[in-house]
Structure formats: C-alpha cells, structure tokens
C-alpha positions as a LaTeX table, in Angstrom:
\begin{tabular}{lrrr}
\hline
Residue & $x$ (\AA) & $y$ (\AA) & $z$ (\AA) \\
\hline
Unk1 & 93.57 & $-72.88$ & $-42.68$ \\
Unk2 & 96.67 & $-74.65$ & $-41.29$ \\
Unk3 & 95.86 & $-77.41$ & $-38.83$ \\
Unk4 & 98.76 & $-77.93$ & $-36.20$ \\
Unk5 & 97.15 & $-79.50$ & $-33.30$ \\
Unk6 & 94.01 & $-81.74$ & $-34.92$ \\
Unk7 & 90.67 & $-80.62$ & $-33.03$ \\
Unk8 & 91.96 & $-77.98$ & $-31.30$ \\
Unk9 & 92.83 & $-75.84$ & $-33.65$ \\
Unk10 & 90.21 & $-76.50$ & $-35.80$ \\
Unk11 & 88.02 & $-75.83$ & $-32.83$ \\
Unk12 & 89.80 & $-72.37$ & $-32.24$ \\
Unk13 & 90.01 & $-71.10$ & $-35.91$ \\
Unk14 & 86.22 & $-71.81$ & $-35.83$ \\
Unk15 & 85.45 & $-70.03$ & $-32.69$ \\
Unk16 & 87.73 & $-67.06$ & $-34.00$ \\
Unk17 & 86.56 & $-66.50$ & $-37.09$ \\
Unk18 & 82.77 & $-66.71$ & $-35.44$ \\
Unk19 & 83.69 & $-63.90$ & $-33.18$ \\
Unk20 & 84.90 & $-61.84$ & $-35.62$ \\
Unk21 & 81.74 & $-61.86$ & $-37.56$ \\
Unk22 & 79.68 & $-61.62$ & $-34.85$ \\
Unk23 & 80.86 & $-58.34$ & $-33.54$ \\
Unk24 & 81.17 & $-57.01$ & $-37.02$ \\
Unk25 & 77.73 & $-57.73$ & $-38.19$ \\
Unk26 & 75.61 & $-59.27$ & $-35.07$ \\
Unk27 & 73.77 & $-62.29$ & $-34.50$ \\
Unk28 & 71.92 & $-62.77$ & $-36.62$ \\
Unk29 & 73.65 & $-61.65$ & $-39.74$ \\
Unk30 & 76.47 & $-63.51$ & $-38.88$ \\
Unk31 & 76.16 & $-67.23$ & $-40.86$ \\
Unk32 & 77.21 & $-70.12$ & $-39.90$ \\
Unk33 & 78.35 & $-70.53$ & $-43.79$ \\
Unk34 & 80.01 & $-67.35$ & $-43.73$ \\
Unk35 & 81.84 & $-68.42$ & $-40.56$ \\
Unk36 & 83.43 & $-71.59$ & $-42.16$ \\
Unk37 & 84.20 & $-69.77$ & $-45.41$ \\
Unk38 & 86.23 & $-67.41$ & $-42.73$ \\
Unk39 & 87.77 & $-70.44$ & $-40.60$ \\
Unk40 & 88.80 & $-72.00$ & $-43.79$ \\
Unk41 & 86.60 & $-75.01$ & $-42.93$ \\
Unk42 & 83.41 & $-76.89$ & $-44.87$ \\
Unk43 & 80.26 & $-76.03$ & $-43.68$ \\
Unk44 & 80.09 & $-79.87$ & $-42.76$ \\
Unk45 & 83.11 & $-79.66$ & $-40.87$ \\
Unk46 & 81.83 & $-76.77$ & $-38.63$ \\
Unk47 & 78.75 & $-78.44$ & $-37.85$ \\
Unk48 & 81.02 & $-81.68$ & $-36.47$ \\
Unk49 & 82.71 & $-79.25$ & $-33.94$ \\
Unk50 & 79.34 & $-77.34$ & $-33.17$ \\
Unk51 & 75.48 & $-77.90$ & $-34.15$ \\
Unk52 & 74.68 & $-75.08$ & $-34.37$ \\
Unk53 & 75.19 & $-70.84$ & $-34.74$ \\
Unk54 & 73.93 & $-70.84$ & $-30.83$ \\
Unk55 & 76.51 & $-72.95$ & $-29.38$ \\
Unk56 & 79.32 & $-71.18$ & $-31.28$ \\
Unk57 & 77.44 & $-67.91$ & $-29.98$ \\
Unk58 & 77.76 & $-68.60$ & $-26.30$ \\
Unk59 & 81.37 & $-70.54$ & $-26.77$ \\
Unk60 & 82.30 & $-66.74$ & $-27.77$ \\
Unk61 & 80.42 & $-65.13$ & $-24.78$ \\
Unk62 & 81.63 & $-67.25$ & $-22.65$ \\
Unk63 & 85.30 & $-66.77$ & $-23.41$ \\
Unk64 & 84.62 & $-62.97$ & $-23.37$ \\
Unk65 & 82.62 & $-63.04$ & $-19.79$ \\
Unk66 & 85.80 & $-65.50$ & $-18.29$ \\
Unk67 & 87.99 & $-62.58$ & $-19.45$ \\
Unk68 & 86.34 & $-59.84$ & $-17.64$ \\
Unk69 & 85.71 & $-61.71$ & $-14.52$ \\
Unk70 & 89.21 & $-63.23$ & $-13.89$ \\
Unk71 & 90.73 & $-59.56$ & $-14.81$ \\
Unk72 & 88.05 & $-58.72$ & $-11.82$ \\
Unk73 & 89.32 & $-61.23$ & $-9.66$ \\
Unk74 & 92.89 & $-59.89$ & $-9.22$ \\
Unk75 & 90.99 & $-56.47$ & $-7.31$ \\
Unk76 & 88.34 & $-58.67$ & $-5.06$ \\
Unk77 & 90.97 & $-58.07$ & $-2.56$ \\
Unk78 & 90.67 & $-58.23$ & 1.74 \\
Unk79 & 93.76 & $-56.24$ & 1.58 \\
Unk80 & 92.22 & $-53.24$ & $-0.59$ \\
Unk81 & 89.80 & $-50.49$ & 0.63 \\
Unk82 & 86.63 & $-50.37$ & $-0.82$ \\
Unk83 & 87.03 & $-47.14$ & $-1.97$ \\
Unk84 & 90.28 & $-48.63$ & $-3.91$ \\
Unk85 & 88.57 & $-51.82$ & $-5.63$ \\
Unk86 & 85.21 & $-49.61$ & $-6.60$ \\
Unk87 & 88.30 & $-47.80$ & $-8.77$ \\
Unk88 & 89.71 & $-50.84$ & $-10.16$ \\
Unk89 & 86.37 & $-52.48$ & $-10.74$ \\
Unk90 & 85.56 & $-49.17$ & $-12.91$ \\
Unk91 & 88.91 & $-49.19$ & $-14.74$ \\
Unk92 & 89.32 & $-52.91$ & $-15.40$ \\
Unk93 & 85.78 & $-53.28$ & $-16.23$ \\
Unk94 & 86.21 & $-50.30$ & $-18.81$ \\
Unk95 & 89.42 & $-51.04$ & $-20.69$ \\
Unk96 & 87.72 & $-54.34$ & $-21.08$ \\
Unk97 & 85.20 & $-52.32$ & $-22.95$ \\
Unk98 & 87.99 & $-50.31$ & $-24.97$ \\
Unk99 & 89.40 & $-53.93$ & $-25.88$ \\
Unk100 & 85.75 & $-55.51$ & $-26.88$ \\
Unk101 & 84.02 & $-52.25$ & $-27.52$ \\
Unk102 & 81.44 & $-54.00$ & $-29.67$ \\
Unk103 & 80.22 & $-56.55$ & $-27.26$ \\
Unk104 & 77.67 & $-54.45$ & $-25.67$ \\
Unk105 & 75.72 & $-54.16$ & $-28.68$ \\
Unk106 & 75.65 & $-57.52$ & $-29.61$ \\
Unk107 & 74.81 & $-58.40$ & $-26.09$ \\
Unk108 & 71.82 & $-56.06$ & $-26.49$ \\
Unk109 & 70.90 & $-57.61$ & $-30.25$ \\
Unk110 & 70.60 & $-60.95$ & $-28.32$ \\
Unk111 & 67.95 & $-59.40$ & $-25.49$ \\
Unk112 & 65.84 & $-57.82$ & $-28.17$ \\
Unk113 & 65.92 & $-60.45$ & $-31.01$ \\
Unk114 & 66.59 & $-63.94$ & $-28.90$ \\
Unk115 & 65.06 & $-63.30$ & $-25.77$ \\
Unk116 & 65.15 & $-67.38$ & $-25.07$ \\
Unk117 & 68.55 & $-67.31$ & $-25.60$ \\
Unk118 & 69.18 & $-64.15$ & $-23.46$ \\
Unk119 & 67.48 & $-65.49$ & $-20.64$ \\
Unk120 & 69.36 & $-69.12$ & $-20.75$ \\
Unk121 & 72.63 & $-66.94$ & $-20.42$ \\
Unk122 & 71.63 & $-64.35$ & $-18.54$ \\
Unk123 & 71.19 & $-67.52$ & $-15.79$ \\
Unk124 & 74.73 & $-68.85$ & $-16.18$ \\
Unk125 & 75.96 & $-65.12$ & $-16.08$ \\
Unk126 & 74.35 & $-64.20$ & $-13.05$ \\
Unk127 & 75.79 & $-67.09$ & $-10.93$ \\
Unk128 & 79.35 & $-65.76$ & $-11.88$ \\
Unk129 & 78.62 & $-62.84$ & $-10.95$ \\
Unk130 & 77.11 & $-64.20$ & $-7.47$ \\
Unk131 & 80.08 & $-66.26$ & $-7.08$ \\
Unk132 & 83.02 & $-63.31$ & $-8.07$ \\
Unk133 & 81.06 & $-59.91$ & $-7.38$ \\
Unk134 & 78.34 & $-60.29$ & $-5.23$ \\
Unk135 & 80.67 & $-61.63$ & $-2.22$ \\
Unk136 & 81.73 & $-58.07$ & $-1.24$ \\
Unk137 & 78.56 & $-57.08$ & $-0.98$ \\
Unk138 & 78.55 & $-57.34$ & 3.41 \\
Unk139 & 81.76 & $-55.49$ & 3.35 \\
Unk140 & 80.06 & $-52.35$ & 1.37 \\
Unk141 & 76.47 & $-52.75$ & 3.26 \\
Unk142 & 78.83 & $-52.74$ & 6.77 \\
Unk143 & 80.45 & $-49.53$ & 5.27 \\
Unk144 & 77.35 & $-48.16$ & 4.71 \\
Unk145 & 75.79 & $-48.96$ & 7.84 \\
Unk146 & 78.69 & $-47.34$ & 9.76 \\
Unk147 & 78.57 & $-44.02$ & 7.78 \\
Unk148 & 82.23 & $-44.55$ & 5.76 \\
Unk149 & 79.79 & $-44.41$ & 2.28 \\
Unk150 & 76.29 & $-42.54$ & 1.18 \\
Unk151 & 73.72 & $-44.51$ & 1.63 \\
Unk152 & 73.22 & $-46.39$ & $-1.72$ \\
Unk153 & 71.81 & $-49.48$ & $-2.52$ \\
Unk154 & 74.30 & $-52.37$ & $-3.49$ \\
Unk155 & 72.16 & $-52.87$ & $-7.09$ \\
Unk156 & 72.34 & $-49.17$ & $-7.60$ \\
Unk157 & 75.53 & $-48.90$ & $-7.23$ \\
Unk158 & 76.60 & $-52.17$ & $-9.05$ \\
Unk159 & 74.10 & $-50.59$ & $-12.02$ \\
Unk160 & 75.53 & $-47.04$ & $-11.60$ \\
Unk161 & 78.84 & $-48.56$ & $-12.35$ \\
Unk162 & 78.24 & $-50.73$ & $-15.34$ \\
Unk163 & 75.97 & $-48.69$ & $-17.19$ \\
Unk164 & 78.27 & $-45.77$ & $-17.40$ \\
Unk165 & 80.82 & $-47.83$ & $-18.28$ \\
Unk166 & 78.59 & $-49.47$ & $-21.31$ \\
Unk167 & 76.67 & $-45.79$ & $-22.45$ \\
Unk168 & 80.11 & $-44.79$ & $-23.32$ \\
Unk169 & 80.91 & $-47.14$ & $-25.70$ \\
Unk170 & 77.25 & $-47.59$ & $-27.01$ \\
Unk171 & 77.41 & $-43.86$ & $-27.81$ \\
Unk172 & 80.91 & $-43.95$ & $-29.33$ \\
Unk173 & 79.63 & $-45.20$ & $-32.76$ \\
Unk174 & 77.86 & $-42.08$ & $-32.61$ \\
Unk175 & 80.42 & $-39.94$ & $-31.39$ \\
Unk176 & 82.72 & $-40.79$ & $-34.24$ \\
Unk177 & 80.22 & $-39.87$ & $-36.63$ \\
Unk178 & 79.11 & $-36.70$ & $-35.27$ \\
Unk179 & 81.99 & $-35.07$ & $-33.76$ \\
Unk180 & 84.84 & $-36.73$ & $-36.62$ \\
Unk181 & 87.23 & $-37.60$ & $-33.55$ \\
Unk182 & 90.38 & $-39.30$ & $-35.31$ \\
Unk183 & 92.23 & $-42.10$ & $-33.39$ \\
Unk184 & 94.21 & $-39.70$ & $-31.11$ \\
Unk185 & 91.20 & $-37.39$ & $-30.51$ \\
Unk186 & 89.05 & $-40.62$ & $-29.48$ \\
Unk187 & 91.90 & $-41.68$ & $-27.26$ \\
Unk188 & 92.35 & $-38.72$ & $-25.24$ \\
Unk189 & 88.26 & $-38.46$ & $-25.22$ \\
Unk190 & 88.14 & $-42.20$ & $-23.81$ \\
Unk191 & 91.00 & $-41.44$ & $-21.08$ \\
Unk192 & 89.14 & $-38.64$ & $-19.85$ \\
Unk193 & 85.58 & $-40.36$ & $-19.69$ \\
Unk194 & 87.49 & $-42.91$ & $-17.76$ \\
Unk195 & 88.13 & $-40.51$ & $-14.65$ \\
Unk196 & 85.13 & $-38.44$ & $-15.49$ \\
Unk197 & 83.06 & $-41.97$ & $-14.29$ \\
Unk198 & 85.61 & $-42.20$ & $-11.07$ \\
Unk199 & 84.94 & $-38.66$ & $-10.26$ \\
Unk200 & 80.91 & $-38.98$ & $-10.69$ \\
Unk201 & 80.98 & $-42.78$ & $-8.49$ \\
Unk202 & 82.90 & $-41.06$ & $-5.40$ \\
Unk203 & 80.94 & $-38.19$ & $-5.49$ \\
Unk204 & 77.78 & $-40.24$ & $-5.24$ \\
Unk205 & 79.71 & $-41.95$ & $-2.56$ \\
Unk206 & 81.92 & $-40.29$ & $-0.80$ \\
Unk207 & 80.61 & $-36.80$ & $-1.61$ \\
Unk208 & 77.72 & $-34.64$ & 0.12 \\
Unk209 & 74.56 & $-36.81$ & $-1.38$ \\
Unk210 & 71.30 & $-35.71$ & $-1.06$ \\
Unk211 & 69.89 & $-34.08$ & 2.39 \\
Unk212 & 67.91 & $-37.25$ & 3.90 \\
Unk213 & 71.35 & $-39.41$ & 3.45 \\
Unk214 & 74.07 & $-39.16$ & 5.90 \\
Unk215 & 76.85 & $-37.65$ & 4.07 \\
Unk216 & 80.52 & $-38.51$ & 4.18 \\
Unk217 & 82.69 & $-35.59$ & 2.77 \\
Unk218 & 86.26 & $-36.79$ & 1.48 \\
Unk219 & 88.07 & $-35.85$ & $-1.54$ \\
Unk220 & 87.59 & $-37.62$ & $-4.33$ \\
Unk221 & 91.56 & $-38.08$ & $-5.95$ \\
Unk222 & 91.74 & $-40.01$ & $-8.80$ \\
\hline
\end{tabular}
C-alpha cells in the first residue's frame, strides 16, 4: 500500500479493503488478519487505527447508510407531490441496492448472528431515519385523511416499500443460479422489477384498494 496522506489514507485503505471482505464473505468470516493482509497493513497497524473487527464493521455501515440517506435527501422535497417523492424514494432507494446489492445480506447475518450488535445500530439507524424520513410523515397522514391516498398505515407503507426493494436483490443470488440470466438478461430483468414495484405501490395507493377503504382511482404512469 502507498501512503500519500499519513492517517488518512491508511485509515481509508483499511476501511476499503474491510468492506470488500465483508460483503464478499460476511461478518464473521471476514478477519481482521485477512483485512490487513488486503490493506497492505500489519495486523498491529490495523489495530492502532481500530480495536477491533466491530468498529471497522459499523465505520463501513455507516458510510453505506450516509450514502443512501443523503441520495434520499435531494427528493424530501415541499416542492414535490407525494405521489412524485414515493417514486423517487423507490428508485433511489433501489439503484442504491443495484450499487451495494450485497448489503442486505450482511445486514441480515448481523441480526441473526450479533444480535447485540444489531440492536446498538439498529438505535443509531433509526434516529436517521426519524430525522430524514419520518418528517413527511403529517404530509402523507393529511393526504390520507383527505381521501388523495388509500388508507394505509405510514409503517406499512414505509415496509411495503423497502422490503420489495430488498426481496429483489435477496432473491437475485438465486435467480442467477436458477434461471442462468447473463449480465444483459439480469439488467433488463432489474429495470423491469424497478417499475413492476412503482406499478404495485400506486396501485395500493392510488388504485381501487380493498372495499372498507375509500378508494382513489388515478392512473398509475410510471
């Protein structure tokens, strides 16, 4: 490794090289001896920038999360209809997916095998999310109330949203392997989940809904 800026880019080679590894083989395959051999640092010198495999773990989730919520930021938006940011929230949120499409699976190796650790970020993460996502959430419930949406609770929604988003690219390992999609195949496939999600979220919301709900019919154009 060539140092051109002292700590910093020690610091940074470190943290890449850690992120690499962890989204190729996980958490807890991912060693912090294995990381220095790929930062082209000692083992002694990686533990001086970071003490240990957790802290270099949530350096990388953290740079990841401040990612997807400042692309998020740019649609949170007065000037937009809701109907408009609920379709940037979908796409922005999703080509971040296409860009880190193995960070949901490492997010979920870190629920199931380091629960303690989870739930310490899970804490920081949610109060982003309060702070960036949550503030819109009067605007939609107003919308609601005055018959513009379906009624739909703001969780559901929010959930509806995200877990479409991640299924797709939790299932895509899978879809490789079964269907033998090469790069162009998986492309097109991706681009055309992408609406498919749009279409399903403004049915559910604009669309006819169930009988009890009062219904808003509008065409959904994506």
């Amino acid at each position: 490794m060539v140092e051109t800026n002292g700590h910093t880019s020690t610091e940074q080679a470190i943290l890449d090289a850690a992120e690499e590894l962890f989204f190729d083989k996980g958490y807890k395959l991912a060693t912090t001896t294995a990381i220095a051999a790929k930062a082209g640092v000692t083992h002694a010198m990686l533990h001086y920038y970071f003490r240990t495999k957790e802290q270099i773990f949530l350096k990388v989730l953290d740079k990841n999360m401040n990612e997807m919520f400042t692309m998020l930021q740019t649609v949170m938006s007065p000037d937009l209809t809701l109907k408009e940011i609920l379709k940037e929230v979908v796409n922005l949120h999703y080509s971040f997916l296409t860009r880190h499409e193995k960070l949901p699976s490492l997010i979920l190796e870190l629920a199931g095998t380091c629960p303690e650790m989870f739930h310490r970020y899970k804490a920081r993460l949610r109060e982003t999310v309060d702070t960036e996502v949550f503030n819109h959430r009067m605007r939609f419930d107003r919308e609601v109330d005055a018959g513009t949406l379906n009624r739909i609770d703001w969780f559901q929604m929010m959930f509806m949203i995200v877990s479409m988003n991640l299924s797709t690219f939790l299932a895509l390992p899978l879809m490789r392997n079964v269907f033998g999609m090469d790069s162009r195949q998986e492309a097109a496939f991706l681009e055309e989940r992408r609406k498919e999600i749009i279409r399903t979220l403004y049915a559910r919301l604009f669309g006819k809904g169930l009988p009890e709900e009062s219904a808003v019919s509008q065409e959904c154009i994506i």
